[in-house]
PDB file of C-alpha atoms in Angstrom:
ATOM      1  CA  UNK B   1     227.770 144.503  12.302  1.00 50.00           C
ATOM      2  CA  UNK B   2     231.048 144.827  10.642  1.00 49.00           C
ATOM      3  CA  UNK B   3     232.932 148.123  10.588  1.00 47.00           C
ATOM      4  CA  UNK B   4     232.229 148.347   7.091  1.00 46.00           C
ATOM      5  CA  UNK B   5     228.563 148.264   7.414  1.00 49.00           C
ATOM      6  CA  UNK B   6     228.810 150.900  10.418  1.00 41.00           C
ATOM      7  CA  UNK B   7     230.513 153.376   8.500  1.00 43.00           C
ATOM      8  CA  UNK B   8     227.818 153.185   5.557  1.00 42.00           C
ATOM      9  CA  UNK B   9     224.778 153.456   8.078  1.00 40.00           C
ATOM     10  CA  UNK B  10     226.627 156.649   9.730  1.00 40.00           C
ATOM     11  CA  UNK B  11     225.206 160.316   8.926  1.00 41.00           C
ATOM     12  CA  UNK B  12     227.410 161.916   6.118  1.00 40.00           C
ATOM     13  CA  UNK B  13     228.446 165.413   6.471  1.00 39.00           C
ATOM     14  CA  UNK B  14     229.918 167.546   3.560  1.00 41.00           C
ATOM     15  CA  UNK B  15     233.437 167.760   4.648  1.00 46.00           C
ATOM     16  CA  UNK B  16     234.786 170.917   2.843  1.00 54.00           C
ATOM     17  CA  UNK B  17     232.752 173.800   2.757  1.00 54.00           C
ATOM     18  CA  UNK B  18     229.904 173.529   5.381  1.00 51.00           C
ATOM     19  CA  UNK B  19     229.133 173.471   9.131  1.00 52.00           C
ATOM     20  CA  UNK B  20     227.791 170.895  10.868  1.00 43.00           C
ATOM     21  CA  UNK B  21     224.476 170.831   9.341  1.00 46.00           C
ATOM     22  CA  UNK B  22     223.854 167.048   8.230  1.00 41.00           C
ATOM     23  CA  UNK B  23     223.451 166.161   4.466  1.00 39.00           C
ATOM     24  CA  UNK B  24     219.721 165.531   3.804  1.00 35.00           C
ATOM     25  CA  UNK B  25     220.479 162.624   1.947  1.00 39.00           C
ATOM     26  CA  UNK B  26     222.071 161.083   4.895  1.00 41.00           C
ATOM     27  CA  UNK B  27     221.288 157.565   5.686  1.00 40.00           C
ATOM     28  CA  UNK B  28     219.896 156.467   2.131  1.00 41.00           C
ATOM     29  CA  UNK B  29     221.882 154.952  -0.731  1.00 43.00           C
ATOM     30  CA  UNK B  30     223.267 158.447  -1.647  1.00 44.00           C
ATOM     31  CA  UNK B  31     223.989 159.280   1.518  1.00 44.00           C
ATOM     32  CA  UNK B  32     226.506 156.225   1.681  1.00 42.00           C
ATOM     33  CA  UNK B  33     228.609 157.672  -1.289  1.00 69.00           C
ATOM     34  CA  UNK B  34     231.102 159.911  -0.706  1.00 82.00           C
ATOM     35  CA  UNK B  35     230.562 163.746  -1.828  1.00 82.00           C
ATOM     36  CA  UNK B  36     232.090 164.655  -4.949  1.00 91.00           C
ATOM     37  CA  UNK B  37     234.872 167.569  -5.423  1.00 89.00           C
ATOM     38  CA  UNK B  38     232.311 169.578  -6.685  1.00 93.00           C
ATOM     39  CA  UNK B  39     229.683 169.009  -3.957  1.00 92.00           C
ATOM     40  CA  UNK B  40     232.695 169.680  -1.241  1.00 90.00           C
ATOM     41  CA  UNK B  41     234.493 172.723  -2.769  1.00 92.00           C
ATOM     42  CA  UNK B  42     232.921 174.309  -5.851  1.00 96.00           C
ATOM     43  CA  UNK B  43     228.954 174.030  -4.775  1.00 97.00           C
ATOM     44  CA  UNK B  44     229.410 175.542  -1.445  1.00 97.00           C
ATOM     45  CA  UNK B  45     231.434 178.543  -2.840  1.00 98.00           C
ATOM     46  CA  UNK B  46     228.461 178.999  -5.409  1.00 98.00           C
ATOM     47  CA  UNK B  47     226.032 178.626  -2.743  1.00 98.00           C
ATOM     48  CA  UNK B  48     227.548 181.436  -0.599  1.00 98.00           C
ATOM     49  CA  UNK B  49     227.618 183.887  -3.633  1.00 98.00           C
ATOM     50  CA  UNK B  50     223.775 183.345  -4.364  1.00 98.00           C
ATOM     51  CA  UNK B  51     222.880 183.403  -0.723  1.00 98.00           C
ATOM     52  CA  UNK B  52     224.848 186.533  -0.053  1.00 98.00           C
ATOM     53  CA  UNK B  53     223.410 187.893  -3.375  1.00 98.00           C
ATOM     54  CA  UNK B  54     219.925 187.341  -2.193  1.00 98.00           C
ATOM     55  CA  UNK B  55     220.435 188.188   1.043  1.00 98.00           C
ATOM     56  CA  UNK B  56     222.105 191.779   0.369  1.00 98.00           C
ATOM     57  CA  UNK B  57     219.807 192.549  -2.358  1.00 98.00           C
ATOM     58  CA  UNK B  58     216.853 192.179   0.043  1.00 98.00           C
ATOM     59  CA  UNK B  59     218.605 194.023   2.698  1.00 97.00           C
ATOM     60  CA  UNK B  60     219.826 197.062   0.376  1.00 97.00           C
ATOM     61  CA  UNK B  61     216.178 197.354  -1.199  1.00 97.00           C
ATOM     62  CA  UNK B  62     214.551 197.352   2.399  1.00 96.00           C
ATOM     63  CA  UNK B  63     216.851 200.563   2.838  1.00 96.00           C
ATOM     64  CA  UNK B  64     216.346 202.412  -0.242  1.00 95.00           C
ATOM     65  CA  UNK B  65     212.599 201.552  -0.013  1.00 93.00           C
ATOM     66  CA  UNK B  66     211.952 201.939   3.537  1.00 89.00           C
ATOM     67  CA  UNK B  67     208.544 203.696   4.016  1.00 77.00           C
ATOM     68  CA  UNK B  68     208.426 206.804   6.104  1.00 78.00           C
ATOM     69  CA  UNK B  69     207.308 205.995   9.747  1.00 68.00           C
ATOM     70  CA  UNK B  70     208.621 202.224  10.033  1.00 77.00           C
ATOM     71  CA  UNK B  71     212.055 203.419  11.248  1.00 83.00           C
ATOM     72  CA  UNK B  72     214.263 200.548  11.741  1.00 90.00           C
ATOM     73  CA  UNK B  73     211.553 197.837  11.636  1.00 94.00           C
ATOM     74  CA  UNK B  74     211.068 197.423   8.186  1.00 94.00           C
ATOM     75  CA  UNK B  75     214.879 196.793   7.554  1.00 96.00           C
ATOM     76  CA  UNK B  76     215.172 194.714  10.428  1.00 97.00           C
ATOM     77  CA  UNK B  77     212.503 192.399   9.378  1.00 97.00           C
ATOM     78  CA  UNK B  78     213.829 192.279   5.807  1.00 97.00           C
ATOM     79  CA  UNK B  79     217.452 191.417   6.733  1.00 97.00           C
ATOM     80  CA  UNK B  80     216.427 189.169   9.435  1.00 97.00           C
ATOM     81  CA  UNK B  81     213.787 187.249   7.258  1.00 97.00           C
ATOM     82  CA  UNK B  82     216.190 186.871   4.187  1.00 98.00           C
ATOM     83  CA  UNK B  83     218.872 185.410   6.066  1.00 98.00           C
ATOM     84  CA  UNK B  84     216.700 183.007   7.807  1.00 97.00           C
ATOM     85  CA  UNK B  85     215.364 181.841   4.545  1.00 97.00           C
ATOM     86  CA  UNK B  86     218.747 181.760   2.501  1.00 97.00           C
ATOM     87  CA  UNK B  87     220.136 179.778   5.307  1.00 97.00           C
ATOM     88  CA  UNK B  88     217.512 177.485   5.891  1.00 97.00           C
ATOM     89  CA  UNK B  89     217.468 176.585   1.754  1.00 97.00           C
ATOM     90  CA  UNK B  90     221.120 176.522   1.316  1.00 97.00           C
ATOM     91  CA  UNK B  91     222.503 175.733   4.310  1.00 95.00           C
ATOM     92  CA  UNK B  92     223.100 172.001   3.853  1.00 95.00           C
ATOM     93  CA  UNK B  93     225.239 172.950   0.608  1.00 96.00           C
ATOM     94  CA  UNK B  94     227.428 175.633   2.273  1.00 96.00           C
ATOM     95  CA  UNK B  95     226.365 176.366   6.015  1.00 95.00           C
ATOM     96  CA  UNK B  96     225.022 179.478   5.023  1.00 96.00           C
ATOM     97  CA  UNK B  97     227.596 182.014   6.067  1.00 98.00           C
ATOM     98  CA  UNK B  98     227.246 184.996   3.496  1.00 98.00           C
ATOM     99  CA  UNK B  99     229.360 186.697   5.914  1.00 98.00           C
ATOM    100  CA  UNK B 100     233.250 186.900   6.255  1.00 98.00           C
ATOM    101  CA  UNK B 101     233.225 187.332   9.883  1.00 98.00           C
ATOM    102  CA  UNK B 102     230.761 184.496  10.233  1.00 98.00           C
ATOM    103  CA  UNK B 103     233.084 182.405   8.283  1.00 98.00           C
ATOM    104  CA  UNK B 104     236.045 183.444  10.660  1.00 98.00           C
ATOM    105  CA  UNK B 105     234.447 182.437  13.575  1.00 97.00           C
ATOM    106  CA  UNK B 106     232.995 179.054  11.940  1.00 97.00           C
ATOM    107  CA  UNK B 107     236.643 178.221  11.078  1.00 97.00           C
ATOM    108  CA  UNK B 108     237.771 179.055  14.489  1.00 96.00           C
ATOM    109  CA  UNK B 109     235.409 176.677  16.348  1.00 96.00           C
ATOM    110  CA  UNK B 110     235.983 173.827  13.717  1.00 94.00           C
ATOM    111  CA  UNK B 111     233.182 174.062  11.677  1.00 94.00           C
ATOM    112  CA  UNK B 112     235.065 175.171   8.313  1.00 96.00           C
ATOM    113  CA  UNK B 113     237.772 173.589   6.781  1.00 95.00           C
ATOM    114  CA  UNK B 114     240.913 176.554   6.658  1.00 96.00           C
ATOM    115  CA  UNK B 115     241.190 175.821   3.039  1.00 96.00           C
ATOM    116  CA  UNK B 116     237.927 177.251   2.315  1.00 97.00           C
ATOM    117  CA  UNK B 117     238.055 180.499   4.360  1.00 97.00           C
ATOM    118  CA  UNK B 118     239.400 182.432   1.540  1.00 98.00           C
ATOM    119  CA  UNK B 119     237.353 180.841  -1.020  1.00 98.00           C
ATOM    120  CA  UNK B 120     234.528 181.526   1.088  1.00 98.00           C
ATOM    121  CA  UNK B 121     235.388 185.423   1.505  1.00 98.00           C
ATOM    122  CA  UNK B 122     235.738 185.671  -2.143  1.00 98.00           C
ATOM    123  CA  UNK B 123     232.298 184.287  -2.969  1.00 98.00           C
ATOM    124  CA  UNK B 124     230.400 186.496  -0.364  1.00 98.00           C
ATOM    125  CA  UNK B 125     231.882 189.627  -1.715  1.00 98.00           C
ATOM    126  CA  UNK B 126     231.118 188.696  -5.227  1.00 98.00           C
ATOM    127  CA  UNK B 127     227.534 187.718  -3.897  1.00 98.00           C
ATOM    128  CA  UNK B 128     227.331 191.360  -2.109  1.00 98.00           C
ATOM    129  CA  UNK B 129     228.409 193.097  -5.127  1.00 98.00           C
ATOM    130  CA  UNK B 130     225.894 191.114  -7.293  1.00 98.00           C
ATOM    131  CA  UNK B 131     223.149 191.812  -4.700  1.00 98.00           C
ATOM    132  CA  UNK B 132     224.120 195.385  -4.485  1.00 98.00           C
ATOM    133  CA  UNK B 133     223.697 195.726  -8.139  1.00 98.00           C
ATOM    134  CA  UNK B 134     220.357 193.642  -8.433  1.00 98.00           C
ATOM    135  CA  UNK B 135     219.079 196.406  -5.587  1.00 97.00           C
ATOM    136  CA  UNK B 136     219.919 199.441  -7.688  1.00 97.00           C
ATOM    137  CA  UNK B 137     218.198 198.005 -10.796  1.00 97.00           C
ATOM    138  CA  UNK B 138     214.950 197.210  -8.790  1.00 96.00           C
ATOM    139  CA  UNK B 139     214.868 200.356  -7.207  1.00 95.00           C
ATOM    140  CA  UNK B 140     213.761 203.961  -7.547  1.00 94.00           C
ATOM    141  CA  UNK B 141     216.752 205.939  -8.711  1.00 94.00           C
ATOM    142  CA  UNK B 142     215.970 208.791  -6.730  1.00 95.00           C
ATOM    143  CA  UNK B 143     215.131 206.973  -3.645  1.00 94.00           C
ATOM    144  CA  UNK B 144     218.495 205.087  -4.444  1.00 96.00           C
ATOM    145  CA  UNK B 145     220.484 208.064  -4.809  1.00 95.00           C
ATOM    146  CA  UNK B 146     219.138 209.734  -1.227  1.00 93.00           C
ATOM    147  CA  UNK B 147     219.646 206.406   0.577  1.00 94.00           C
ATOM    148  CA  UNK B 148     223.281 206.217  -1.125  1.00 95.00           C
ATOM    149  CA  UNK B 149     222.139 202.845  -1.999  1.00 95.00           C
ATOM    150  CA  UNK B 150     221.950 201.016   1.161  1.00 95.00           C
ATOM    151  CA  UNK B 151     225.169 201.811   2.264  1.00 96.00           C
ATOM    152  CA  UNK B 152     225.949 202.634   5.730  1.00 96.00           C
ATOM    153  CA  UNK B 153     225.832 206.305   6.497  1.00 95.00           C
ATOM    154  CA  UNK B 154     225.236 206.065  10.140  1.00 95.00           C
ATOM    155  CA  UNK B 155     228.884 207.371  11.127  1.00 96.00           C
ATOM    156  CA  UNK B 156     229.115 210.950  10.269  1.00 94.00           C
ATOM    157  CA  UNK B 157     231.912 212.471  12.479  1.00 94.00           C
ATOM    158  CA  UNK B 158     234.871 211.115  14.536  1.00 96.00           C
ATOM    159  CA  UNK B 159     233.073 211.500  17.660  1.00 96.00           C
ATOM    160  CA  UNK B 160     230.667 208.682  16.772  1.00 97.00           C
ATOM    161  CA  UNK B 161     233.740 206.170  16.202  1.00 97.00           C
ATOM    162  CA  UNK B 162     234.159 204.807  19.589  1.00 97.00           C
ATOM    163  CA  UNK B 163     230.336 204.035  20.144  1.00 98.00           C
ATOM    164  CA  UNK B 164     229.928 202.902  16.407  1.00 98.00           C
ATOM    165  CA  UNK B 165     233.182 200.149  16.700  1.00 98.00           C
ATOM    166  CA  UNK B 166     232.035 199.127  20.062  1.00 98.00           C
ATOM    167  CA  UNK B 167     228.292 198.607  18.899  1.00 98.00           C
ATOM    168  CA  UNK B 168     229.540 196.633  15.611  1.00 98.00           C
ATOM    169  CA  UNK B 169     231.761 194.072  17.801  1.00 98.00           C
ATOM    170  CA  UNK B 170     229.039 193.385  20.170  1.00 98.00           C
ATOM    171  CA  UNK B 171     226.320 193.107  17.643  1.00 98.00           C
ATOM    172  CA  UNK B 172     228.613 190.789  15.631  1.00 98.00           C
ATOM    173  CA  UNK B 173     229.399 188.704  18.404  1.00 98.00           C
ATOM    174  CA  UNK B 174     226.134 188.340  19.119  1.00 98.00           C
ATOM    175  CA  UNK B 175     225.297 186.989  15.395  1.00 98.00           C
ATOM    176  CA  UNK B 176     228.391 184.478  15.194  1.00 98.00           C
ATOM    177  CA  UNK B 177     227.378 183.128  18.413  1.00 98.00           C
ATOM    178  CA  UNK B 178     223.681 182.551  16.983  1.00 97.00           C
ATOM    179  CA  UNK B 179     225.532 180.834  14.231  1.00 97.00           C
ATOM    180  CA  UNK B 180     228.270 178.750  15.966  1.00 97.00           C
ATOM    181  CA  UNK B 181     226.304 177.598  19.130  1.00 96.00           C
ATOM    182  CA  UNK B 182     222.970 177.117  16.959  1.00 96.00           C
ATOM    183  CA  UNK B 183     224.392 175.254  13.894  1.00 95.00           C
ATOM    184  CA  UNK B 184     227.602 174.032  14.845  1.00 95.00           C
ATOM    185  CA  UNK B 185     228.352 173.216  18.598  1.00 95.00           C
ATOM    186  CA  UNK B 186     226.823 169.776  18.800  1.00 92.00           C
ATOM    187  CA  UNK B 187     225.508 170.372  22.400  1.00 93.00           C
ATOM    188  CA  UNK B 188     223.394 173.501  21.194  1.00 94.00           C
ATOM    189  CA  UNK B 189     222.684 172.989  17.635  1.00 93.00           C
ATOM    190  CA  UNK B 190     218.991 172.558  16.743  1.00 92.00           C
ATOM    191  CA  UNK B 191     216.846 172.667  13.578  1.00 93.00           C
ATOM    192  CA  UNK B 192     215.717 176.272  14.094  1.00 94.00           C
ATOM    193  CA  UNK B 193     219.102 177.391  13.717  1.00 96.00           C
ATOM    194  CA  UNK B 194     218.402 179.207  10.376  1.00 96.00           C
ATOM    195  CA  UNK B 195     215.624 181.506  12.304  1.00 94.00           C
ATOM    196  CA  UNK B 196     217.326 181.871  15.339  1.00 96.00           C
ATOM    197  CA  UNK B 197     220.248 183.646  13.576  1.00 98.00           C
ATOM    198  CA  UNK B 198     217.675 185.713  11.214  1.00 97.00           C
ATOM    199  CA  UNK B 199     216.118 187.021  14.612  1.00 97.00           C
ATOM    200  CA  UNK B 200     219.768 187.927  15.747  1.00 98.00           C
ATOM    201  CA  UNK B 201     220.193 189.951  12.881  1.00 98.00           C
ATOM    202  CA  UNK B 202     217.071 191.524  13.541  1.00 98.00           C
ATOM    203  CA  UNK B 203     217.595 192.127  16.897  1.00 98.00           C
ATOM    204  CA  UNK B 204     220.670 193.728  16.035  1.00 98.00           C
ATOM    205  CA  UNK B 205     219.267 196.040  13.554  1.00 97.00           C
ATOM    206  CA  UNK B 206     216.702 197.219  15.735  1.00 97.00           C
ATOM    207  CA  UNK B 207     219.074 197.876  18.695  1.00 97.00           C
ATOM    208  CA  UNK B 208     222.024 199.265  16.945  1.00 96.00           C
ATOM    209  CA  UNK B 209     220.763 200.633  13.415  1.00 95.00           C
ATOM    210  CA  UNK B 210     221.082 204.069  15.135  1.00 95.00           C
ATOM    211  CA  UNK B 211     224.539 203.897  16.623  1.00 97.00           C
ATOM    212  CA  UNK B 212     226.408 202.310  13.710  1.00 97.00           C
ATOM    213  CA  UNK B 213     224.088 201.018  10.971  1.00 96.00           C
ATOM    214  CA  UNK B 214     224.116 197.395  12.356  1.00 97.00           C
ATOM    215  CA  UNK B 215     226.149 196.136   9.580  1.00 97.00           C
ATOM    216  CA  UNK B 216     227.937 193.273  11.165  1.00 98.00           C
ATOM    217  CA  UNK B 217     229.294 191.816   7.798  1.00 98.00           C
ATOM    218  CA  UNK B 218     231.807 193.113   5.606  1.00 98.00           C
ATOM    219  CA  UNK B 219     230.432 191.633   2.508  1.00 98.00           C
ATOM    220  CA  UNK B 220     226.835 193.683   3.348  1.00 98.00           C
ATOM    221  CA  UNK B 221     229.204 196.716   3.440  1.00 98.00           C
ATOM    222  CA  UNK B 222     231.239 196.310   0.438  1.00 98.00           C
ATOM    223  CA  UNK B 223     229.007 195.563  -2.310  1.00 98.00           C
ATOM    224  CA  UNK B 224     226.586 198.944  -1.650  1.00 97.00           C
ATOM    225  CA  UNK B 225     229.619 200.883  -1.401  1.00 98.00           C
ATOM    226  CA  UNK B 226     231.063 199.881  -4.543  1.00 98.00           C
ATOM    227  CA  UNK B 227     228.159 200.122  -6.491  1.00 97.00           C
ATOM    228  CA  UNK B 228     226.949 203.538  -4.817  1.00 96.00           C
ATOM    229  CA  UNK B 229     230.473 204.557  -4.544  1.00 97.00           C
ATOM    230  CA  UNK B 230     230.092 205.405  -0.773  1.00 97.00           C
ATOM    231  CA  UNK B 231     233.387 205.134   1.253  1.00 97.00           C
ATOM    232  CA  UNK B 232     233.296 207.071   4.426  1.00 96.00           C
ATOM    233  CA  UNK B 233     234.120 205.271   7.713  1.00 97.00           C
ATOM    234  CA  UNK B 234     234.107 202.356   5.539  1.00 97.00           C
ATOM    235  CA  UNK B 235     236.919 200.341   7.367  1.00 98.00           C
ATOM    236  CA  UNK B 236     234.583 200.177  10.439  1.00 98.00           C
ATOM    237  CA  UNK B 237     232.484 197.846   8.467  1.00 98.00           C
ATOM    238  CA  UNK B 238     235.349 195.623   8.121  1.00 98.00           C
ATOM    239  CA  UNK B 239     237.560 196.082  11.066  1.00 98.00           C
ATOM    240  CA  UNK B 240     234.917 195.477  13.930  1.00 98.00           C
ATOM    241  CA  UNK B 241     232.745 192.342  12.397  1.00 98.00           C
ATOM    242  CA  UNK B 242     236.207 190.527  11.826  1.00 98.00           C
ATOM    243  CA  UNK B 243     237.112 191.153  15.525  1.00 98.00           C
ATOM    244  CA  UNK B 244     233.755 190.251  16.665  1.00 98.00           C
ATOM    245  CA  UNK B 245     233.919 187.259  15.115  1.00 98.00           C
ATOM    246  CA  UNK B 246     237.505 186.364  16.185  1.00 98.00           C
ATOM    247  CA  UNK B 247     236.262 187.148  19.989  1.00 98.00           C
ATOM    248  CA  UNK B 248     233.134 184.862  19.769  1.00 97.00           C
ATOM    249  CA  UNK B 249     235.388 182.197  18.177  1.00 96.00           C
ATOM    250  CA  UNK B 250     237.738 182.358  20.744  1.00 96.00           C
ATOM    251  CA  UNK B 251     235.016 182.595  23.445  1.00 97.00           C
ATOM    252  CA  UNK B 252     233.526 179.456  22.217  1.00 96.00           C
ATOM    253  CA  UNK B 253     236.575 177.452  21.519  1.00 95.00           C
ATOM    254  CA  UNK B 254     237.889 178.173  25.319  1.00 94.00           C
ATOM    255  CA  UNK B 255     234.999 178.121  27.353  1.00 94.00           C
ATOM    256  CA  UNK B 256     231.320 177.772  26.068  1.00 95.00           C
ATOM    257  CA  UNK B 257     231.979 175.377  23.716  1.00 94.00           C
ATOM    258  CA  UNK B 258     231.131 171.290  23.977  1.00 92.00           C
ATOM    259  CA  UNK B 259     233.778 168.748  24.597  1.00 91.00           C
ATOM    260  CA  UNK B 260     234.157 168.297  20.868  1.00 91.00           C
ATOM    261  CA  UNK B 261     234.779 172.072  20.249  1.00 90.00           C
ATOM    262  CA  UNK B 262     236.512 173.251  23.560  1.00 90.00           C
ATOM    263  CA  UNK B 263     240.637 172.967  23.459  1.00 87.00           C
ATOM    264  CA  UNK B 264     241.042 172.571  27.263  1.00 83.00           C
ATOM    265  CA  UNK B 265     239.102 172.126  30.652  1.00 78.00           C
ATOM    266  CA  UNK B 266     237.249 168.690  28.839  1.00 71.00           C
TER     267      UNK B 266
END
């Protein structure tokens, strides 16, 4: 087999905007063709906006319409299932981040081109705005007002800040670990990654919903905050998730990633 034939037979990957999720067309006639500029750069951003919009719409609606007596179970299941499903169907286009903290972690471990980080963030925030607007349109106005549109209202005083900040960092690290180790790191990645990621969000909400609201996602915080005009302690839901994504990305890069991912001790 010549080197040219070998190159054609290898599994293709979208280079610009996705994690190391293989192209479903790989191996066939279409798989041997190089992805177009639109498929590498524009389509992933559209997928991030669409996925974030659906995920955040379902998440906000689950909070607004949360049935009395279910506690955090309803939002946890809604967020986790919505995230897992959107990643499963759109992951091969963009990697299925829908979260600036996840995109930061993915870039740090080599799963996202640096030129796509800012476009991804913009797309995710736009998706958050759309999703929050859709949640407002589809839910009862009185319940929407009572729930502040699904915005994060758990932190009510400065005394709660230390625990909330630590909780958001830890929970985001857990989520980013599920994404990076489950979908990017070659040694540990597998086909069940989308649902493992969804389960991690559900587990985080069940564990830390009463502490900080379990945001883990600046886009999930930003959309409802704008639509409902609720900004109390909003900075926590930007700073803490980004710190969590940074810490987990560094941990994978230096210690727990495979040989291709680690920067040292190979």
